[in-house]
Amino acid sequence: MTRSSGAMGRRALLIGGAAVVAGGAGAAWVGTRNMGSMGEYDASVAQLRSVLSAQPALTDLVRYATLAPNGHNTQPWRFRFSEGKIDILPDIARRTPVVDPDDHHLFVSLGGAAENLALAGAARGRPGEVIFTPGGLGGIAFAYGEAPPASSALFDAIPVRQSTRADYDGRSVSVVDLNALATAAQIPGVDVLLVTDRSKIDQVRDLVIQGNTKQLEDAAFVRELKSWIRFNPLQAMSSGDGLFSVASGNPPLPTWLGSTMFDATFKPKAENDKYASQLNTSAGIAVFVGEREDRDHWTRVGRSSQRFALQATALGLKCSYINQPVEVAGLRPELASLIGMAGRRPDLIMRFGYGPTLPYSARRPASLVSA
């Protein structure tokens, strides 16, 4: 797939170059056709994020589950139906072994999907229990029954939550709302630390920059990240996955040109400046720490962080992940000490604040991820 995309990029570059010699208008047409439009993309995403019907099919509950955040938007999950139960299993083919060598993020992603599934089930008369299943690679079972529907603000927030990778406006969050965030994120086996002191946020920012620099100096990390970037609406709609570059504030580009521009501009200084600005304008940081370093607790961290993100959305807040200090193992001890959790492994870091709404990320249809 990557090799094929590269070949297409080289061909387009040659055609584009020839058109430039013949005339600039021709070059623009050759370079930008077949990218799809943002109108088409928005309509496609809106359909996947439409509100659940009063009596949804199980596949519609799965659709809501897939709206959970997940590393590189790889959507590393499979859903399996049986009587009174939906299993969420890891899709190992969608691992990201460079950034996530122990599948930590993968199991966090499964936990987020399970929390969405539980909230959607309760809201539509199928409440249930989320249970980690240790057999094989591990997974999650959602065993449900029947009861009167019990909607919630967290459920209502599922289709509009997003990871907003942009500058926020710097406003602080009230104590009442901070307490609501902390309360919503309570899951047994997970500690959540909220950091709003500016000097400590600056220290976390410095760790993010250290981690980001180390990652971008690793050619394998950059290759893996690039393989999941979608540079235009058509590419994002066709794959239904990956990181849509427009959702990070970039203009849509032909795939060949996006790939070329990525290689030319994706450098540590520019990315570090972006992260510094994003953290400087954030109201606070949430750090999620599981009691133990195992897949069970990683799924719990995923549930806790998703509840936090949904509560933030319900309060009109935006959030996004800044996980470099937990992905670069050498930085974890310093982060743990900074938040008063020395000796523990921090699992996730999320910044939050008041900010804009950006284009939503794509998802694969429930029919492709369930059986």
Coordinates of C-alpha atoms in Angstrom, one line a residue:
M1 CA 0.0 0.0 0.0
T2 CA 2.7 2.5 0.9
R3 CA 4.9 1.4 -2.0
S4 CA 1.9 1.9 -4.4
S5 CA 1.2 5.4 -3.0
G6 CA 4.8 6.3 -3.4
A7 CA 4.7 5.2 -7.1
M8 CA 1.6 7.2 -7.7
G9 CA 3.3 10.2 -6.1
R10 CA 6.3 10.0 -8.4
R11 CA 4.1 9.7 -11.4
A12 CA 1.9 12.7 -10.4
L13 CA 5.0 14.8 -9.7
L14 CA 6.4 14.1 -13.2
I15 CA 3.1 14.9 -14.8
G16 CA 2.7 18.0 -12.6
G17 CA 6.2 19.2 -13.5
A18 CA 5.5 18.8 -17.2
A19 CA 2.3 20.7 -16.9
V20 CA 4.1 23.5 -15.1
V21 CA 6.3 23.9 -18.2
A22 CA 3.3 23.9 -20.4
G23 CA 1.2 26.2 -18.2
G24 CA 0.4 26.8 -14.6
A25 CA -3.3 26.2 -14.9
G26 CA -2.8 22.8 -16.3
A27 CA -0.4 22.0 -13.4
A28 CA -3.0 23.0 -10.9
W29 CA -5.7 20.9 -12.5
V30 CA -3.5 17.8 -12.7
G31 CA -2.2 18.3 -9.2
T32 CA -5.5 18.8 -7.4
R33 CA -8.1 16.7 -9.2
N34 CA -9.6 13.6 -7.5
M35 CA -9.1 14.9 -4.0
G36 CA -12.8 14.9 -3.1
S37 CA -14.4 17.8 -1.4
M38 CA -14.8 18.8 2.2
G39 CA -18.6 18.9 1.6
E40 CA -18.6 15.2 0.6
Y41 CA -16.3 14.4 3.5
D42 CA -18.4 16.2 6.1
A43 CA -21.6 14.5 4.8
S44 CA -19.9 11.1 5.0
V45 CA -18.7 11.7 8.6
A46 CA -22.0 13.2 9.6
Q47 CA -23.8 10.0 8.6
L48 CA -21.4 7.9 10.7
R49 CA -22.0 10.2 13.7
S50 CA -25.8 10.5 13.4
V51 CA -27.8 10.1 16.6
L52 CA -28.8 6.6 17.5
S53 CA -32.4 5.6 16.8
A54 CA -34.7 4.7 19.7
Q55 CA -34.3 1.0 19.0
P56 CA -30.9 0.6 17.4
A57 CA -29.5 -2.6 15.9
L58 CA -26.4 -4.1 17.6
T59 CA -24.4 -2.8 14.6
D60 CA -25.6 0.7 15.4
L61 CA -24.3 0.3 19.0
V62 CA -21.0 -0.7 17.5
R63 CA -21.0 2.4 15.3
Y64 CA -21.2 4.5 18.5
A65 CA -18.4 2.4 20.1
T66 CA -16.1 3.1 17.1
L67 CA -16.3 6.8 17.7
A68 CA -13.9 6.4 20.6
P69 CA -10.4 7.9 20.2
N70 CA -7.6 5.5 19.2
G71 CA -4.0 5.8 18.4
H72 CA -3.3 7.2 14.9
N73 CA -7.0 6.5 14.2
T74 CA -6.0 2.9 13.3
Q75 CA -9.3 1.6 14.9
P76 CA -7.6 -1.6 16.2
W77 CA -10.7 -3.5 17.1
R78 CA -13.1 -6.2 16.1
F79 CA -16.6 -6.7 17.5
R80 CA -18.1 -10.1 17.9
F81 CA -21.8 -10.7 18.6
S82 CA -23.3 -13.6 20.7
E83 CA -26.4 -14.0 22.8
G84 CA -26.6 -11.1 25.3
K85 CA -22.9 -10.2 24.7
I86 CA -20.6 -8.1 22.5
D87 CA -16.9 -8.9 22.6
I88 CA -14.3 -6.3 21.7
L89 CA -11.2 -8.0 20.4
P90 CA -7.8 -6.5 19.3
D91 CA -7.1 -6.3 15.6
I92 CA -3.4 -7.0 15.6
A93 CA -3.2 -6.2 11.9
R94 CA -3.7 -2.5 13.0
R95 CA -1.0 -2.4 15.5
T96 CA 1.5 0.5 15.6
P97 CA 4.6 -1.4 16.8
V98 CA 7.1 1.5 16.7
V99 CA 5.1 4.0 18.8
D100 CA 3.3 1.3 20.8
P101 CA 5.5 -1.7 21.1
D102 CA 3.7 -3.3 24.0
D103 CA 0.2 -2.6 22.7
H104 CA -0.5 -0.3 25.5
H105 CA -2.4 2.3 23.3
L106 CA -4.2 -0.5 21.5
F107 CA -5.8 -1.8 24.7
V108 CA -6.5 1.8 25.9
S109 CA -8.4 2.2 22.6
L110 CA -10.4 -0.9 23.3
G111 CA -11.3 0.5 26.7
G112 CA -12.6 3.7 25.1
A113 CA -14.7 1.8 22.7
A114 CA -16.1 -0.3 25.5
E115 CA -17.1 2.8 27.5
N116 CA -19.0 4.2 24.5
L117 CA -20.7 0.9 24.0
A118 CA -21.8 0.8 27.6
L119 CA -23.1 4.3 27.5
A120 CA -25.0 3.7 24.3
G121 CA -26.4 0.4 25.6
A122 CA -27.7 2.0 28.7
A123 CA -29.2 4.9 26.8
R124 CA -31.1 2.6 24.5
G125 CA -32.4 0.0 27.0
R126 CA -29.5 -2.5 26.9
P127 CA -27.4 -1.7 30.0
G128 CA -24.6 -4.0 30.8
E129 CA -21.3 -4.7 32.4
V130 CA -17.8 -4.2 30.9
I131 CA -15.5 -7.1 31.8
F132 CA -11.9 -7.6 30.7
T133 CA -11.4 -11.1 29.3
P134 CA -7.8 -12.4 29.7
G135 CA -7.9 -15.3 27.3
G136 CA -5.7 -15.2 24.3
L137 CA -4.4 -11.7 23.6
G138 CA -7.1 -10.3 25.9
G139 CA -10.3 -8.4 25.1
I140 CA -13.4 -6.9 26.6
A141 CA -16.9 -8.4 27.0
F142 CA -19.9 -6.2 27.2
A143 CA -22.7 -8.4 28.7
Y144 CA -26.0 -6.7 28.5
G145 CA -29.6 -7.1 29.5
E146 CA -32.8 -5.1 29.1
A147 CA -34.0 -2.2 31.2
P148 CA -35.7 1.2 30.7
P149 CA -33.5 3.6 28.7
A150 CA -31.2 5.8 30.8
S151 CA -29.6 8.5 28.8
S152 CA -26.8 10.8 30.0
A153 CA -24.8 13.8 29.1
L154 CA -21.8 11.6 28.4
F155 CA -23.9 9.5 25.9
D156 CA -25.1 12.7 24.2
A157 CA -21.5 13.8 23.8
I158 CA -20.3 10.7 22.0
P159 CA -21.0 11.8 18.4
V160 CA -19.6 15.3 18.9
R161 CA -16.4 14.5 20.9
Q162 CA -13.2 15.0 19.0
S163 CA -9.5 15.3 19.7
T164 CA -9.0 18.9 18.9
R165 CA -5.4 19.5 17.8
A166 CA -5.3 23.3 17.8
D167 CA -4.5 26.3 20.0
Y168 CA -7.1 26.9 22.7
D169 CA -8.1 30.4 24.0
G170 CA -6.2 30.2 27.3
R171 CA -9.3 30.6 29.5
S172 CA -9.3 28.8 32.8
V173 CA -11.8 26.1 33.8
S174 CA -13.9 26.7 36.9
V175 CA -13.4 24.6 40.0
V176 CA -17.0 23.2 39.6
D177 CA -16.2 22.0 36.1
L178 CA -12.8 20.6 37.2
N179 CA -14.6 18.6 39.9
A180 CA -17.1 17.4 37.3
L181 CA -14.3 16.2 35.0
A182 CA -12.6 14.3 37.9
T183 CA -15.8 12.7 39.0
A184 CA -16.8 11.6 35.5
A185 CA -13.3 9.9 35.0
Q186 CA -13.6 7.7 38.1
I187 CA -13.0 4.1 37.2
P188 CA -11.7 1.5 39.7
G189 CA -8.0 0.9 39.2
V190 CA -7.2 4.3 37.6
D191 CA -5.9 7.5 39.2
V192 CA -6.5 10.8 37.4
L193 CA -4.3 13.8 38.2
L194 CA -5.5 17.3 37.0
V195 CA -2.7 19.9 36.5
T196 CA -3.8 23.5 36.3
D197 CA -0.7 25.2 37.8
R198 CA 1.0 27.0 35.0
S199 CA 4.5 26.2 36.1
K200 CA 3.8 22.5 36.2
I201 CA 2.0 22.7 32.8
D202 CA 5.3 24.3 31.5
Q203 CA 7.2 21.4 32.9
V204 CA 5.0 18.9 31.2
R205 CA 5.3 21.0 28.0
D206 CA 9.1 20.6 28.2
L207 CA 8.7 16.8 28.5
V208 CA 6.4 16.8 25.5
I209 CA 9.0 18.6 23.5
Q210 CA 11.8 16.3 24.6
G211 CA 9.7 13.3 23.7
N212 CA 8.6 14.7 20.4
T213 CA 12.2 15.5 19.4
K214 CA 13.3 12.0 20.2
Q215 CA 10.5 10.5 18.3
L216 CA 11.0 12.6 15.2
E217 CA 14.7 11.7 15.1
D218 CA 13.6 8.1 14.7
A219 CA 13.1 7.3 11.0
A220 CA 11.0 4.3 11.8
F221 CA 8.6 6.3 14.0
V222 CA 8.2 8.9 11.2
R223 CA 7.5 6.3 8.6
E224 CA 4.9 4.6 10.7
L225 CA 3.2 7.9 11.5
K226 CA 3.2 9.0 7.8
S227 CA 1.6 5.7 6.7
W228 CA -1.5 6.7 8.7
I229 CA -1.8 10.3 7.5
R230 CA -4.6 11.0 5.0
F231 CA -3.9 14.2 3.0
N232 CA -7.2 14.9 1.4
P233 CA -11.0 14.2 1.7
L234 CA -11.0 11.4 -0.8
Q235 CA -8.1 9.5 0.8
A236 CA -9.7 9.8 4.2
M237 CA -13.1 8.7 3.0
S238 CA -11.7 5.8 1.0
S239 CA -9.7 4.4 3.9
G240 CA -12.1 5.3 6.7
D241 CA -9.2 5.6 9.0
G242 CA -6.0 7.4 9.7
L243 CA -5.1 11.0 10.7
F244 CA -6.8 13.5 8.4
S245 CA -4.3 16.2 8.0
V246 CA -7.1 18.9 7.5
A247 CA -8.3 18.1 11.1
S248 CA -5.0 19.4 12.3
G249 CA -5.4 22.7 10.5
N250 CA -3.6 21.8 7.3
P251 CA -5.0 22.4 3.8
P252 CA -6.1 19.4 1.7
L253 CA -3.5 18.3 -0.7
P254 CA -3.1 15.7 -3.4
T255 CA -1.7 12.5 -1.9
W256 CA 1.6 12.9 -3.8
L257 CA 2.0 16.5 -2.8
G258 CA 1.0 15.9 0.8
S259 CA 3.6 13.1 1.0
T260 CA 6.2 15.4 -0.5
M261 CA 5.3 18.3 1.8
F262 CA 5.3 16.0 4.8
D263 CA 8.9 15.0 4.1
A264 CA 10.0 18.6 3.6
T265 CA 8.2 20.2 6.6
F266 CA 7.7 17.6 9.3
K267 CA 10.7 18.6 11.4
P268 CA 11.3 18.7 15.2
K269 CA 11.4 22.5 15.5
A270 CA 8.2 23.2 13.7
E271 CA 6.3 20.4 15.5
N272 CA 7.8 21.5 18.9
D273 CA 6.7 25.1 18.3
K274 CA 3.2 23.8 17.5
Y275 CA 3.0 21.7 20.7
A276 CA 4.4 24.5 22.8
S277 CA 1.7 26.9 21.5
Q278 CA -1.0 24.3 22.1
L279 CA 0.1 23.7 25.7
N280 CA 0.6 27.4 26.4
T281 CA -3.0 28.1 25.5
S282 CA -4.5 25.1 27.3
A283 CA -6.4 25.4 30.6
G284 CA -4.9 22.3 32.1
I285 CA -3.6 18.8 31.7
A286 CA -5.0 15.4 32.9
V287 CA -2.7 12.5 33.5
F288 CA -4.2 9.0 33.8
V289 CA -2.3 6.3 35.8
G290 CA -3.4 2.7 36.1
E291 CA -2.7 0.8 39.3
R292 CA -0.9 -1.9 37.4
E293 CA 0.9 -2.3 34.1
D294 CA -1.3 -4.8 32.4
R295 CA -3.8 -5.0 29.7
D296 CA -6.8 -5.1 32.1
H297 CA -5.7 -1.7 33.6
W298 CA -4.9 -0.3 30.2
T299 CA -8.5 -0.9 29.1
R300 CA -9.6 0.8 32.4
V301 CA -7.4 3.8 31.6
G302 CA -9.2 3.9 28.2
R303 CA -12.6 3.9 29.8
S304 CA -11.6 6.6 32.3
S305 CA -10.0 8.9 29.7
Q306 CA -13.0 8.5 27.4
R307 CA -15.4 9.5 30.2
F308 CA -13.2 12.5 30.9
A309 CA -13.3 13.5 27.3
L310 CA -17.0 13.1 27.0
Q311 CA -17.6 15.1 30.2
A312 CA -15.3 17.8 28.8
T313 CA -17.3 17.8 25.6
A314 CA -20.6 18.1 27.5
L315 CA -19.1 21.2 29.3
G316 CA -18.1 22.9 26.1
L317 CA -14.4 22.0 26.4
K318 CA -12.0 20.6 23.9
C319 CA -9.2 18.1 24.5
S320 CA -6.4 16.2 22.8
Y321 CA -3.7 13.8 23.6
I322 CA 0.0 14.8 24.2
N323 CA 1.4 11.3 24.9
Q324 CA 5.1 11.8 24.0
P325 CA 6.2 11.6 27.7
V326 CA 4.5 8.3 28.2
E327 CA 5.5 6.9 24.8
V328 CA 9.2 7.6 25.3
A329 CA 9.9 5.3 28.2
G330 CA 12.9 7.2 29.5
L331 CA 10.6 10.2 30.3
R332 CA 8.0 8.4 32.3
P333 CA 9.8 8.5 35.7
E334 CA 10.2 12.3 35.5
L335 CA 6.6 12.7 34.6
A336 CA 5.5 10.4 37.4
S337 CA 7.6 12.4 39.9
L338 CA 6.2 15.7 38.6
I339 CA 2.6 14.6 39.3
G340 CA 3.4 13.0 42.6
M341 CA 3.2 9.3 41.4
A342 CA 6.8 8.3 41.6
G343 CA 7.3 4.6 40.9
R344 CA 4.1 4.3 38.8
R345 CA 3.8 4.3 35.0
P346 CA 1.8 7.2 33.6
D347 CA -0.5 5.9 30.9
L348 CA -2.0 8.9 29.1
I349 CA -1.8 12.7 29.0
M350 CA -4.6 14.9 27.8
R351 CA -4.7 18.7 27.6
F352 CA -8.0 20.5 27.8
G353 CA -9.4 24.0 27.4
Y354 CA -11.8 26.1 25.3
G355 CA -11.1 25.9 21.6
P356 CA -12.5 25.6 18.1
T357 CA -14.3 22.7 16.4
L358 CA -12.3 21.1 13.6
P359 CA -13.3 18.6 11.0
Y360 CA -14.1 15.2 12.5
S361 CA -12.1 12.1 11.8
A362 CA -13.4 9.3 9.7
R363 CA -14.4 5.8 10.9
R364 CA -14.8 2.5 9.1
P365 CA -18.5 1.3 8.9
A366 CA -19.6 -1.1 11.7
S367 CA -20.2 -3.8 9.1
L368 CA -16.4 -3.9 8.4
V369 CA -15.4 -4.3 12.1
S370 CA -18.1 -6.7 13.4
A371 CA -19.2 -10.2 13.0

